[in-house]
Coordinates of C-alpha atoms in Angstrom, one line a residue:
X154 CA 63.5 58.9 47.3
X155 CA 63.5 62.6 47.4
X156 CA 60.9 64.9 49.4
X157 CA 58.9 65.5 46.8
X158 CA 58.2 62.1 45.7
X159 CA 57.8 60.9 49.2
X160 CA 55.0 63.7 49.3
X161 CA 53.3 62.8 46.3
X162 CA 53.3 59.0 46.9
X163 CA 51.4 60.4 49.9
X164 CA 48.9 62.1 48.8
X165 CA 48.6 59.8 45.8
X166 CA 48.0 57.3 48.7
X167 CA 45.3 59.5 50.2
X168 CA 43.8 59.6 47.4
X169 CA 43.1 56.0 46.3
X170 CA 41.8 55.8 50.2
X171 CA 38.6 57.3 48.8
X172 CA 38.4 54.6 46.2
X173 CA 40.4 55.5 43.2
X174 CA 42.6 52.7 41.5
X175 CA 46.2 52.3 43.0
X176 CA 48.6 54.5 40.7
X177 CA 51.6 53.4 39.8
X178 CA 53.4 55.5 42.2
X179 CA 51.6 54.0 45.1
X180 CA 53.0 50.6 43.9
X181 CA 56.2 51.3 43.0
X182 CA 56.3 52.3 46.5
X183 CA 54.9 49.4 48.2
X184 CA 57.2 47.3 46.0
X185 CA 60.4 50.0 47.5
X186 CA 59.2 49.1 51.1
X187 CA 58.8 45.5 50.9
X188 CA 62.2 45.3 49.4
X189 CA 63.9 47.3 52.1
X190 CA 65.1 44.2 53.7
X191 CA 67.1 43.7 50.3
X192 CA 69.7 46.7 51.3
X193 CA 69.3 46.2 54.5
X194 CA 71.3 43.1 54.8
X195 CA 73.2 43.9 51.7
X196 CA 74.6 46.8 53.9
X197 CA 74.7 44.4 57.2
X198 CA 77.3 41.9 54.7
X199 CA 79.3 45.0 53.7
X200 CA 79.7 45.6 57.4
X201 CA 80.9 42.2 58.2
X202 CA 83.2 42.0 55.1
X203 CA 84.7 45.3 56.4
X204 CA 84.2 46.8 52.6
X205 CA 84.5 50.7 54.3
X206 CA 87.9 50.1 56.1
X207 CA 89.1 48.5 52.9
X208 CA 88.3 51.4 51.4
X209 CA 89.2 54.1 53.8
X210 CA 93.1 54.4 52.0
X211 CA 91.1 55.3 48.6
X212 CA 89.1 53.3 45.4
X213 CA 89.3 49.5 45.0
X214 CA 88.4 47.3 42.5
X215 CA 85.7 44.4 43.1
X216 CA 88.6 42.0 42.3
X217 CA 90.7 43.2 45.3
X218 CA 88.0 43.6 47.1
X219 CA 87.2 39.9 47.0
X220 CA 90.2 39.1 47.6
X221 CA 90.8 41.0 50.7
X222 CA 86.9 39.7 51.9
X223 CA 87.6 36.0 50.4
X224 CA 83.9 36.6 48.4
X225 CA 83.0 35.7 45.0
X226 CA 83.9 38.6 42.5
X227 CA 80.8 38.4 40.4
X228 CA 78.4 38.1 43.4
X229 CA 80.9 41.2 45.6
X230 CA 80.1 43.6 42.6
X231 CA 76.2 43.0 42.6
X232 CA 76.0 43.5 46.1
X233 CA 78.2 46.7 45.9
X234 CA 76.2 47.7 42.7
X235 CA 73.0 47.9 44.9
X236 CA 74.6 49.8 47.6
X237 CA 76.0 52.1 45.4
X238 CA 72.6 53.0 44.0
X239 CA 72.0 53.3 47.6
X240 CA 74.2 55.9 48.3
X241 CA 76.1 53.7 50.6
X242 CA 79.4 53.8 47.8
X243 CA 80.1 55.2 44.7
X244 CA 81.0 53.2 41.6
X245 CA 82.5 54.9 38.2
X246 CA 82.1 54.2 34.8
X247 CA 85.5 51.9 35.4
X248 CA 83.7 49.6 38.0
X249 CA 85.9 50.4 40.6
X250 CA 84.3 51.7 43.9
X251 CA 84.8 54.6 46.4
X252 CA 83.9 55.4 50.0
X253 CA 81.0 58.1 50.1
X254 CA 80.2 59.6 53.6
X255 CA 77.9 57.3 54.2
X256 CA 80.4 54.5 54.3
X257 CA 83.2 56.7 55.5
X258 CA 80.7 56.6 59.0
X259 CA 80.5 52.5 58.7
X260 CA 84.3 52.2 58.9
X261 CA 84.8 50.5 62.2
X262 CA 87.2 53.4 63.6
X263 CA 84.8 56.2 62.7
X264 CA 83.5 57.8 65.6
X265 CA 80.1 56.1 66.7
X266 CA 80.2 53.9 64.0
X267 CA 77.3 51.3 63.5
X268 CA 79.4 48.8 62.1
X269 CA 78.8 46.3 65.1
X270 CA 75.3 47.0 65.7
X271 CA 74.7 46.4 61.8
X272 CA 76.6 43.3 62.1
X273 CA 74.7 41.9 65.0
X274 CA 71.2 42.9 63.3
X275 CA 72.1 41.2 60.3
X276 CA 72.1 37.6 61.7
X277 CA 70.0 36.1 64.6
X278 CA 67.5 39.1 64.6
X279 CA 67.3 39.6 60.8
X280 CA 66.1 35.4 60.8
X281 CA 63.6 36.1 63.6
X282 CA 62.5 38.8 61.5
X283 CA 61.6 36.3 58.7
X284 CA 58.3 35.3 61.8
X285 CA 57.3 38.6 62.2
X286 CA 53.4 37.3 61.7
X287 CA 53.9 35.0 64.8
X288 CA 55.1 37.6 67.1
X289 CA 52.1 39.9 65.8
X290 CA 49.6 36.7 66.0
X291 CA 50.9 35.9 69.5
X292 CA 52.3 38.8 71.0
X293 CA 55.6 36.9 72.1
X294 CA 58.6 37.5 70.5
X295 CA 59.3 35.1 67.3
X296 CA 63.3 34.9 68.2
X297 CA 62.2 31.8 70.8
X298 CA 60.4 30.1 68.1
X299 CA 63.2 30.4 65.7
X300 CA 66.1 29.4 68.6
X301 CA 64.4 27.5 70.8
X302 CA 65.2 30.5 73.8
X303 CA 64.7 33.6 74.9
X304 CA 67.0 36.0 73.2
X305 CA 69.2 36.8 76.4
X306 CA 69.4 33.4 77.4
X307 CA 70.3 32.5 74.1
X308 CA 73.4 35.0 74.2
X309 CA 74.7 33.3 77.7
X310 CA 74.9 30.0 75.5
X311 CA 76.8 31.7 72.5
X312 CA 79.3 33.8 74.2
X313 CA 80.6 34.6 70.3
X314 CA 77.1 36.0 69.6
X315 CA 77.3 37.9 72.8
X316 CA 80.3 39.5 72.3
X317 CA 79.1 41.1 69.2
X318 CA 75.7 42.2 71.4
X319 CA 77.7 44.0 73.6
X320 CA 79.9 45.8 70.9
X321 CA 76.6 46.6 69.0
X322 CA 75.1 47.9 72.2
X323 CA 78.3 50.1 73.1
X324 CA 78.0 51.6 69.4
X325 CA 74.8 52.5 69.7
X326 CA 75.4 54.4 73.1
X327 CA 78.6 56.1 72.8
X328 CA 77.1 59.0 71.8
X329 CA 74.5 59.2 74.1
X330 CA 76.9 58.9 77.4
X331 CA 78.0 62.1 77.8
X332 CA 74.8 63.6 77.2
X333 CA 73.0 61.5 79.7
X334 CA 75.6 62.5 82.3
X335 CA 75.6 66.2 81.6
X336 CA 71.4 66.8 81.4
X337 CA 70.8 65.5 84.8
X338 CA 72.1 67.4 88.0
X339 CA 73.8 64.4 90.0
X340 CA 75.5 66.5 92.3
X341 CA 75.0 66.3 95.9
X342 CA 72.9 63.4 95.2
X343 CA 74.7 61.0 97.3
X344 CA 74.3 57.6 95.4
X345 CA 74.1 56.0 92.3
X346 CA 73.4 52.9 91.1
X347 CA 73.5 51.8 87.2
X348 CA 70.9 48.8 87.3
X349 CA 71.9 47.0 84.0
X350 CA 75.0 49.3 83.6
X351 CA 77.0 46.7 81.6
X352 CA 80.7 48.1 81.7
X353 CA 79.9 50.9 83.4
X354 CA 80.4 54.0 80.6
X355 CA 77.8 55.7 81.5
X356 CA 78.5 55.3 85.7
X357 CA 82.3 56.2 84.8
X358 CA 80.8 59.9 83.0
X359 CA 78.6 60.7 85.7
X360 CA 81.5 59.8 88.7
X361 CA 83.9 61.7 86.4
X362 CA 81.9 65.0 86.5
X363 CA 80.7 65.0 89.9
X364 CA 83.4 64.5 92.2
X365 CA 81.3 64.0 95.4
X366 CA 79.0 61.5 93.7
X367 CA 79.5 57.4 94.7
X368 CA 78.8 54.7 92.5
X369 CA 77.3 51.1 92.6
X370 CA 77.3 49.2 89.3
X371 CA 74.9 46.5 88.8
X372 CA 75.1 43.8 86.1
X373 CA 75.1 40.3 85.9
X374 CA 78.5 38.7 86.0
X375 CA 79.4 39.2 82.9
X376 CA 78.5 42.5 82.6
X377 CA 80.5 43.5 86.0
X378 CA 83.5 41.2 84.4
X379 CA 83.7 44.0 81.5
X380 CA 83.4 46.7 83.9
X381 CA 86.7 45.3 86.2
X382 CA 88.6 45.0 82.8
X383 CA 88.2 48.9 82.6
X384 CA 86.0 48.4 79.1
X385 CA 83.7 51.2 80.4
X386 CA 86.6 54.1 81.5
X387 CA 87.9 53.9 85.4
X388 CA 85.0 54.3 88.4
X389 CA 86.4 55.4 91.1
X390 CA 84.3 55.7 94.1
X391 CA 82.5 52.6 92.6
X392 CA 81.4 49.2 94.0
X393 CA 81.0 46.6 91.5
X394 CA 78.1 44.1 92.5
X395 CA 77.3 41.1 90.9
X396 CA 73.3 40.2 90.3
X397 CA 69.8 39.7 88.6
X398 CA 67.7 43.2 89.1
X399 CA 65.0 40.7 88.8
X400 CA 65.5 39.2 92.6
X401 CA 66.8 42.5 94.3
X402 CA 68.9 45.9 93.2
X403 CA 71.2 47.3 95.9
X404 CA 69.5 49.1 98.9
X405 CA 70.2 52.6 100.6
X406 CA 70.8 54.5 97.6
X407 CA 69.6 57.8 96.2
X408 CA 69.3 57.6 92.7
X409 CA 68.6 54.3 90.6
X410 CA 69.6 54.9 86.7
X411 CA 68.7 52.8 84.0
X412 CA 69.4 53.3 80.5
X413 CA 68.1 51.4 77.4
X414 CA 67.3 48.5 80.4
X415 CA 63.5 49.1 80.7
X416 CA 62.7 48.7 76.5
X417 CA 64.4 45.4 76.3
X418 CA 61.5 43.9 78.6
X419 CA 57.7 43.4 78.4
X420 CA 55.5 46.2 80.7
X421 CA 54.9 43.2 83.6
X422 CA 58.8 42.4 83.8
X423 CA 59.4 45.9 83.6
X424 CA 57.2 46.9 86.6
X425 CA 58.9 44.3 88.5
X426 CA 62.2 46.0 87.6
X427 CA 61.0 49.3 88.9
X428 CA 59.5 47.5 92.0
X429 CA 62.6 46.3 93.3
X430 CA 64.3 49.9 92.7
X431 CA 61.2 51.6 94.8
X432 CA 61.7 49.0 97.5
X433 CA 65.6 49.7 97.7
X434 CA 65.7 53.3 97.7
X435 CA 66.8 55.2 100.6
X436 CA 64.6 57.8 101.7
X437 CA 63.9 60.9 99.5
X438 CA 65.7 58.9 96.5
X439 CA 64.7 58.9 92.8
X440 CA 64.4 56.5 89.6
X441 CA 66.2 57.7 86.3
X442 CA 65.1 56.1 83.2
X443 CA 66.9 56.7 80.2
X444 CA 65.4 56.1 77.1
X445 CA 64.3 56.9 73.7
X446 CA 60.8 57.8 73.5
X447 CA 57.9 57.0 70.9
X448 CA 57.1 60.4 69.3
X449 CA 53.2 60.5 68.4
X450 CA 51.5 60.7 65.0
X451 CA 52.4 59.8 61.8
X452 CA 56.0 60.8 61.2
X453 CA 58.8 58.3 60.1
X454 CA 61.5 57.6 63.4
X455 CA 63.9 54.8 63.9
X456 CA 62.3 54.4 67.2
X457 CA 59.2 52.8 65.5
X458 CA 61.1 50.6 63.8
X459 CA 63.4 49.4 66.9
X460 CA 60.0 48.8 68.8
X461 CA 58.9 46.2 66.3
X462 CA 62.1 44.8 66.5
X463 CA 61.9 44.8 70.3
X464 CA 58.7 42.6 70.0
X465 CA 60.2 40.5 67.5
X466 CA 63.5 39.6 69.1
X467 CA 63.4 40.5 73.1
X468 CA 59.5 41.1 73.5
X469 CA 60.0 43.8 75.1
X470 CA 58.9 47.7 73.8
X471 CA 60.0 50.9 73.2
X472 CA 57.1 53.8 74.7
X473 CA 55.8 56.9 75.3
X474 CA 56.0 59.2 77.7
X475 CA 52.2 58.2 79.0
X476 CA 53.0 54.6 78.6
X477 CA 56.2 55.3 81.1
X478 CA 53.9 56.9 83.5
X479 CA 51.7 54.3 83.9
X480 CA 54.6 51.8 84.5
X481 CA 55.8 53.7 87.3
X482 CA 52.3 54.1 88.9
X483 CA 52.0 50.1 88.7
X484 CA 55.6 50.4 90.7
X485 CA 54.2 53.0 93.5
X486 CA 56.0 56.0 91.6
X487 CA 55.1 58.9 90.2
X488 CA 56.0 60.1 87.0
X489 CA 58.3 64.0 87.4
X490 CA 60.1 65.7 84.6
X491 CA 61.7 64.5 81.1
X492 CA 64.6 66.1 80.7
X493 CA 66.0 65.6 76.9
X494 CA 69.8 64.6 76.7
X495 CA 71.0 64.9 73.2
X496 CA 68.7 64.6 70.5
X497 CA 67.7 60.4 71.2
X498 CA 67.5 60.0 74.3
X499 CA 65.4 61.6 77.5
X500 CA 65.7 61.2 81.3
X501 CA 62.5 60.0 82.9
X502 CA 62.0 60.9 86.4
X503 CA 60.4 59.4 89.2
X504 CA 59.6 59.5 92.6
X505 CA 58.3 57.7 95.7
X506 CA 54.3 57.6 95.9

């Protein structure tokens, strides 16, 4: 849908607010939005099936491109004829499909592709999706009621489905590593620990650019078994500690960073993460939080559509910059400056009360 269309759909929306009878735009664009999920995990089976690296040497018929996948030719070319008209490839009048830039960025060497994280979406949180009314009834996320656990408990059990979480979640923050590392000034500031760092890419930037800076990564086991098979880049100066930032975080240090750890949890569990961080500090030291925030009014952004999904699947949130603030005075903090790093992400400060 173009601008002006979207535009007019609005105002044709305003409109009927005042009592007029729907037009036909306004349906035809309710019917567009309920039927989002359609492409959606069209595009999430295309990323499994690998369609853009098949397609990265040039065009490809649907036959050989069922062939390669082990799909159904019939049922391959309807799903590629409604991502074509998606933009997502490009079919001629031959029936024989091309990459478009769109899936030139889905190939799973492209730089920051979302392959993985489409992948992941596509199953277990794409069926918990389907009990979207019970999360909103209950305020509890409807992955439990779907698999019997909470989603990160579930993952321990299924270490094939966590595999694919931590590639999704690497994917999704490669780009956003070097920014992080760069906005804030670490120098001089002693100690860092990454509370939830996983394999330790984002500890591994900030070590590399400031030379005087020590490291602690802090993960659960798995996470600090990544990290010692060097998945995350080398951390020198690093001590790699093994634990739940539910029951402690390491003591003495000066800074405790956390990115994308706080939105996967609900505002009580979060409080008691930031608890344990304002209990361990040294003297003097500081919280980091990095995360995407919620933008106010009415404007479409991805991050209002992640924190549904939060709710749905972890139960945990995605927030603004108020709702941060009051997290961190529940904790005995106080809320200092957002610095932006890169155009998704911000660094949240705060300090002792």
């Amino acid at each position: 849908m173009n601008l002006q269309t979207d535009v007019a759909d609005r105002e044709s929306a305003s409109l009927n607010a005042a009592g007029e009878e729907p037009s036909a735009s306004a349906r035809a664009t309710l019917l567009r939005i309920g039927l989002g999920f359609a492409a959606a995990q069209s595009l999430s089976v295309a990323a499994e099936l690998g369609i853009a690296d098949l397609l990265a040497a040039g065009p490809g018929t649907v036959e050989a491109l069922a062939a390669a996948t082990g799909t159904e030719p019939g049922a391959l070319r309807r799903l590629m004829r409604l991502l074509a008209a998606e933009g997502i490839f490009a079919e001629d009048a031959s029936g024989t499909f091309a990459q478009t830039p769109l899936s030139d960025a889905l190939r799973a060497e492209a730089s920051g592709s979302p392959r993985d994280f489409l992948r992941m979406i596509g199953r277990e949180p794409f069926v918990a999706w389907g009990r979207l009314l019970d999360a909103v009834r209950t305020g509890r996320p409807s992955f439990e009621l779907v698999f019997g656990a909470p989603r990160f408990d579930w993952l321990a059990r299924n270490p094939e489905a966590a595999a694919l979480f931590q590639a999704a979640m690497v994917a999704l923050s490669r780009d956003v590593i070097e920014p992080i590392a760069a906005a804030y000034e670490f120098g001089g500031l002693g100690v860092v620990v990454d509370v939830g760092g996983g394999h330790g890419s984002l500890l591994s930037a900030i070590l590399a650019r400031h030379p005087g800076v020590k490291g602690i990564l802090f993960d659960l086991p798995e996470g600090i078994a990544a990290a010692e098979a060097g998945l995350g880049g080398p951390l020198p100066r690093c001590e790699l500690v093994a634990g739940d930032f539910f029951e402690s975080v390491p003591e003495g240090a000066d800074v405790y960073l956390m990115k994308k750890v706080l939105h996967d949890w609900s505002d009580d569990d979060a409080v008691r993460i930031l608890v344990n961080c304002r209990r361990a500090m040294a003297q003097g030291g500081r919280v980091l939080v990095a995360e995407t925030l919620v933008p106010p009014g009415n404007t479409p952004d991805p991050i209002k559509v992640m924190d549904v999904n939060m709710l749905v699947v972890t139960g945990g949130r995605e927030r603004t910059a108020d709702e941060f603030a009051a997290l961190f005075a529940r904790a005995d903090l106080i809320a200092g400056r957002i610095l932006p790093a890169g155009s998704r992400i911000s660094i949240i400060e705060a300090f002792a009360a």
